[in-house]
């Protein structure tokens, strides 16, 4: 069992996870970083205020101004999935789908001159891609390519 009472920011041991204050944690981490870093490095870290910046989760670039398609991209161990919300069933007959090893290209939806390029999170195989439409969602399933070929790069001194 983990000794929760040894945390310096636990004020009440009755419910340790519910009573943790985020400001206390930030202060504790700052104090520990100040103890671990040399004094000349502390000025650099403090000047950037890196502790105050809260990093937002990465989201795919928004194409709402260019193209009103609502899509999501995610990957599993063996596949890359793209789910696109189809607002009009007529889009299915007019759209063209292409893919390279690292991009999915969607053309002609919602308008005939529109083109959307989605960068894939990993490289995919040339064959084995499927696209299924159900309940207003087009799901494209691409098979990942595991590239284990390494090329050695020789480093020369100049």
mmCIF file of C-alpha atoms in Angstrom:
data_model
loop_
_atom_site.group_PDB
_atom_site.id
_atom_site.type_symbol
_atom_site.label_atom_id
_atom_site.label_comp_id
_atom_site.label_asym_id
_atom_site.label_seq_id
_atom_site.Cartn_x
_atom_site.Cartn_y
_atom_site.Cartn_z
ATOM 1 C CA UNK A 1 0.000 0.000 0.000
ATOM 2 C CA UNK A 2 1.327 3.451 -0.912
ATOM 3 C CA UNK A 3 2.035 5.744 2.058
ATOM 4 C CA UNK A 4 -0.196 8.672 1.054
ATOM 5 C CA UNK A 5 0.403 10.453 4.345
ATOM 6 C CA UNK A 6 4.024 11.207 3.366
ATOM 7 C CA UNK A 7 3.000 13.662 0.655
ATOM 8 C CA UNK A 8 3.666 17.196 1.888
ATOM 9 C CA UNK A 9 0.531 18.562 0.190
ATOM 10 C CA UNK A 10 -1.884 16.153 1.865
ATOM 11 C CA UNK A 11 -3.613 18.158 4.538
ATOM 12 C CA UNK A 12 -6.178 15.561 5.500
ATOM 13 C CA UNK A 13 -5.446 11.876 5.347
ATOM 14 C CA UNK A 14 -9.123 10.928 5.531
ATOM 15 C CA UNK A 15 -9.571 11.329 1.777
ATOM 16 C CA UNK A 16 -6.090 11.935 0.336
ATOM 17 C CA UNK A 17 -6.978 12.031 -3.348
ATOM 18 C CA UNK A 18 -9.968 14.289 -2.886
ATOM 19 C CA UNK A 19 -8.166 16.822 -0.699
ATOM 20 C CA UNK A 20 -5.101 17.559 -2.860
ATOM 21 C CA UNK A 21 -4.839 21.217 -3.837
ATOM 22 C CA UNK A 22 -3.290 21.946 -7.232
ATOM 23 C CA UNK A 23 -1.532 25.081 -5.948
ATOM 24 C CA UNK A 24 0.166 23.027 -3.245
ATOM 25 C CA UNK A 25 1.378 20.543 -5.851
ATOM 26 C CA UNK A 26 2.759 23.320 -8.071
ATOM 27 C CA UNK A 27 4.539 24.898 -5.093
ATOM 28 C CA UNK A 28 6.009 21.523 -4.111
ATOM 29 C CA UNK A 29 7.278 20.842 -7.650
ATOM 30 C CA UNK A 30 8.789 24.356 -7.893
ATOM 31 C CA UNK A 31 10.558 23.914 -4.577
ATOM 32 C CA UNK A 32 11.931 20.533 -5.635
ATOM 33 C CA UNK A 33 13.115 21.917 -8.980
ATOM 34 C CA UNK A 34 14.830 24.816 -7.229
ATOM 35 C CA UNK A 35 16.646 22.375 -4.948
ATOM 36 C CA UNK A 36 17.743 20.158 -7.855
ATOM 37 C CA UNK A 37 18.879 22.811 -10.353
ATOM 38 C CA UNK A 38 21.983 24.954 -10.117
ATOM 39 C CA UNK A 39 21.345 28.638 -9.429
ATOM 40 C CA UNK A 40 22.216 29.791 -12.965
ATOM 41 C CA UNK A 41 19.612 27.401 -14.421
ATOM 42 C CA UNK A 42 16.885 28.549 -12.037
ATOM 43 C CA UNK A 43 16.837 32.012 -13.600
ATOM 44 C CA UNK A 44 16.212 30.524 -17.049
ATOM 45 C CA UNK A 45 13.405 28.287 -15.860
ATOM 46 C CA UNK A 46 11.749 31.022 -13.778
ATOM 47 C CA UNK A 47 11.926 33.552 -16.619
ATOM 48 C CA UNK A 48 9.873 31.311 -18.901
ATOM 49 C CA UNK A 49 7.133 30.655 -16.320
ATOM 50 C CA UNK A 50 6.874 27.102 -17.602
ATOM 51 C CA UNK A 51 5.021 25.989 -14.502
ATOM 52 C CA UNK A 52 2.148 28.399 -15.120
ATOM 53 C CA UNK A 53 1.547 27.308 -18.681
ATOM 54 C CA UNK A 54 -1.025 24.589 -18.884
ATOM 55 C CA UNK A 55 -0.552 22.467 -21.965
ATOM 56 C CA UNK A 56 -3.702 21.704 -23.909
ATOM 57 C CA UNK A 57 -4.127 18.281 -25.501
ATOM 58 C CA UNK A 58 -3.092 18.192 -29.119
ATOM 59 C CA UNK A 59 -5.938 18.514 -31.551
ATOM 60 C CA UNK A 60 -5.882 18.156 -35.291
ATOM 61 C CA UNK A 61 -5.669 21.480 -37.089
ATOM 62 C CA UNK A 62 -9.067 23.032 -37.506
ATOM 63 C CA UNK A 63 -10.192 23.346 -41.090
ATOM 64 C CA UNK A 64 -13.512 24.932 -40.245
ATOM 65 C CA UNK A 65 -12.792 28.068 -42.288
ATOM 66 C CA UNK A 66 -11.682 26.157 -45.385
ATOM 67 C CA UNK A 67 -13.773 23.018 -45.196
ATOM 68 C CA UNK A 68 -16.725 22.343 -42.891
ATOM 69 C CA UNK A 69 -16.012 18.592 -42.599
ATOM 70 C CA UNK A 70 -16.110 17.279 -39.073
ATOM 71 C CA UNK A 71 -13.594 14.439 -38.717
ATOM 72 C CA UNK A 72 -11.515 12.604 -36.134
ATOM 73 C CA UNK A 73 -8.337 10.562 -36.525
ATOM 74 C CA UNK A 74 -7.123 7.877 -34.141
ATOM 75 C CA UNK A 75 -4.925 4.815 -34.254
ATOM 76 C CA UNK A 76 -4.766 1.369 -32.716
ATOM 77 C CA UNK A 77 -1.885 -1.098 -32.727
ATOM 78 C CA UNK A 78 -2.618 -2.252 -36.286
ATOM 79 C CA UNK A 79 -4.867 0.358 -37.924
ATOM 80 C CA UNK A 80 -5.428 4.084 -38.438
ATOM 81 C CA UNK A 81 -9.086 5.176 -38.390
ATOM 82 C CA UNK A 82 -10.606 8.350 -39.799
ATOM 83 C CA UNK A 83 -14.254 9.075 -39.053
ATOM 84 C CA UNK A 84 -15.952 11.755 -41.110
ATOM 85 C CA UNK A 85 -19.418 13.093 -40.441
ATOM 86 C CA UNK A 86 -21.409 13.035 -43.699
ATOM 87 C CA UNK A 87 -24.195 15.624 -43.629
ATOM 88 C CA UNK A 88 -25.706 14.703 -47.001
ATOM 89 C CA UNK A 89 -25.923 11.189 -48.458
ATOM 90 C CA UNK A 90 -25.289 12.649 -51.938
ATOM 91 C CA UNK A 91 -21.705 13.352 -50.839
ATOM 92 C CA UNK A 92 -20.934 9.632 -50.994
ATOM 93 C CA UNK A 93 -21.493 9.484 -54.753
ATOM 94 C CA UNK A 94 -19.541 12.671 -55.543
ATOM 95 C CA UNK A 95 -16.565 12.291 -53.164
ATOM 96 C CA UNK A 96 -13.164 10.880 -54.135
ATOM 97 C CA UNK A 97 -10.848 9.313 -51.540
ATOM 98 C CA UNK A 98 -7.110 8.813 -52.025
ATOM 99 C CA UNK A 99 -4.280 8.037 -49.688
ATOM 100 C CA UNK A 100 -0.509 8.058 -49.696
ATOM 101 C CA UNK A 101 1.668 6.410 -47.083
ATOM 102 C CA UNK A 102 1.082 9.307 -44.671
ATOM 103 C CA UNK A 103 -1.933 11.328 -45.927
ATOM 104 C CA UNK A 104 -5.621 10.891 -46.710
ATOM 105 C CA UNK A 105 -6.998 13.143 -49.458
ATOM 106 C CA UNK A 106 -10.737 13.832 -49.715
ATOM 107 C CA UNK A 107 -12.002 15.689 -52.770
ATOM 108 C CA UNK A 108 -15.325 17.107 -53.997
ATOM 109 C CA UNK A 109 -17.175 17.428 -50.690
ATOM 110 C CA UNK A 110 -19.058 19.460 -49.650
ATOM 111 C CA UNK A 111 -18.442 21.432 -52.871
ATOM 112 C CA UNK A 112 -16.991 20.148 -56.132
ATOM 113 C CA UNK A 113 -13.826 22.286 -55.872
ATOM 114 C CA UNK A 114 -13.049 21.382 -52.211
ATOM 115 C CA UNK A 115 -10.052 19.283 -51.220
ATOM 116 C CA UNK A 116 -9.061 18.226 -47.704
ATOM 117 C CA UNK A 117 -5.721 16.605 -46.820
ATOM 118 C CA UNK A 118 -5.461 14.822 -43.474
ATOM 119 C CA UNK A 119 -2.007 13.917 -42.183
ATOM 120 C CA UNK A 120 -2.011 10.403 -40.733
ATOM 121 C CA UNK A 121 -0.378 9.675 -37.355
ATOM 122 C CA UNK A 122 1.691 6.805 -38.792
ATOM 123 C CA UNK A 123 2.574 5.335 -42.160
ATOM 124 C CA UNK A 124 0.031 2.998 -43.734
ATOM 125 C CA UNK A 125 0.101 0.213 -46.307
ATOM 126 C CA UNK A 126 -0.718 0.738 -49.929
ATOM 127 C CA UNK A 127 -3.456 -1.903 -49.938
ATOM 128 C CA UNK A 128 -6.002 -3.094 -47.406
ATOM 129 C CA UNK A 129 -7.901 0.166 -46.839
ATOM 130 C CA UNK A 130 -11.659 -0.059 -46.331
ATOM 131 C CA UNK A 131 -14.363 2.599 -46.089
ATOM 132 C CA UNK A 132 -17.756 1.930 -44.499
ATOM 133 C CA UNK A 133 -20.723 4.274 -44.177
ATOM 134 C CA UNK A 134 -23.272 3.877 -41.390
ATOM 135 C CA UNK A 135 -25.585 6.292 -39.540
ATOM 136 C CA UNK A 136 -24.106 9.434 -41.097
ATOM 137 C CA UNK A 137 -20.481 8.489 -40.350
ATOM 138 C CA UNK A 138 -17.940 7.416 -42.965
ATOM 139 C CA UNK A 139 -15.247 5.293 -41.320
ATOM 140 C CA UNK A 140 -12.003 4.771 -43.211
ATOM 141 C CA UNK A 141 -9.747 2.016 -41.874
ATOM 142 C CA UNK A 142 -6.129 1.955 -43.046
ATOM 143 C CA UNK A 143 -3.707 -0.850 -42.218
ATOM 144 C CA UNK A 144 -0.508 0.364 -40.574
ATOM 145 C CA UNK A 145 2.819 -0.393 -42.203
ATOM 146 C CA UNK A 146 5.585 -1.500 -39.886
ATOM 147 C CA UNK A 147 8.755 -0.337 -41.588
ATOM 148 C CA UNK A 148 11.737 -2.024 -39.982
ATOM 149 C CA UNK A 149 14.255 -1.140 -42.671
ATOM 150 C CA UNK A 150 17.049 0.969 -41.245
ATOM 151 C CA UNK A 151 19.525 2.925 -43.294
ATOM 152 C CA UNK A 152 22.800 3.761 -41.616
ATOM 153 C CA UNK A 153 23.975 7.327 -42.022
ATOM 154 C CA UNK A 154 27.698 7.864 -42.009
ATOM 155 C CA UNK A 155 28.906 10.939 -40.147
ATOM 156 C CA UNK A 156 32.032 12.606 -41.503
ATOM 157 C CA UNK A 157 34.063 15.282 -39.835
ATOM 158 C CA UNK A 158 34.697 18.402 -41.852
#
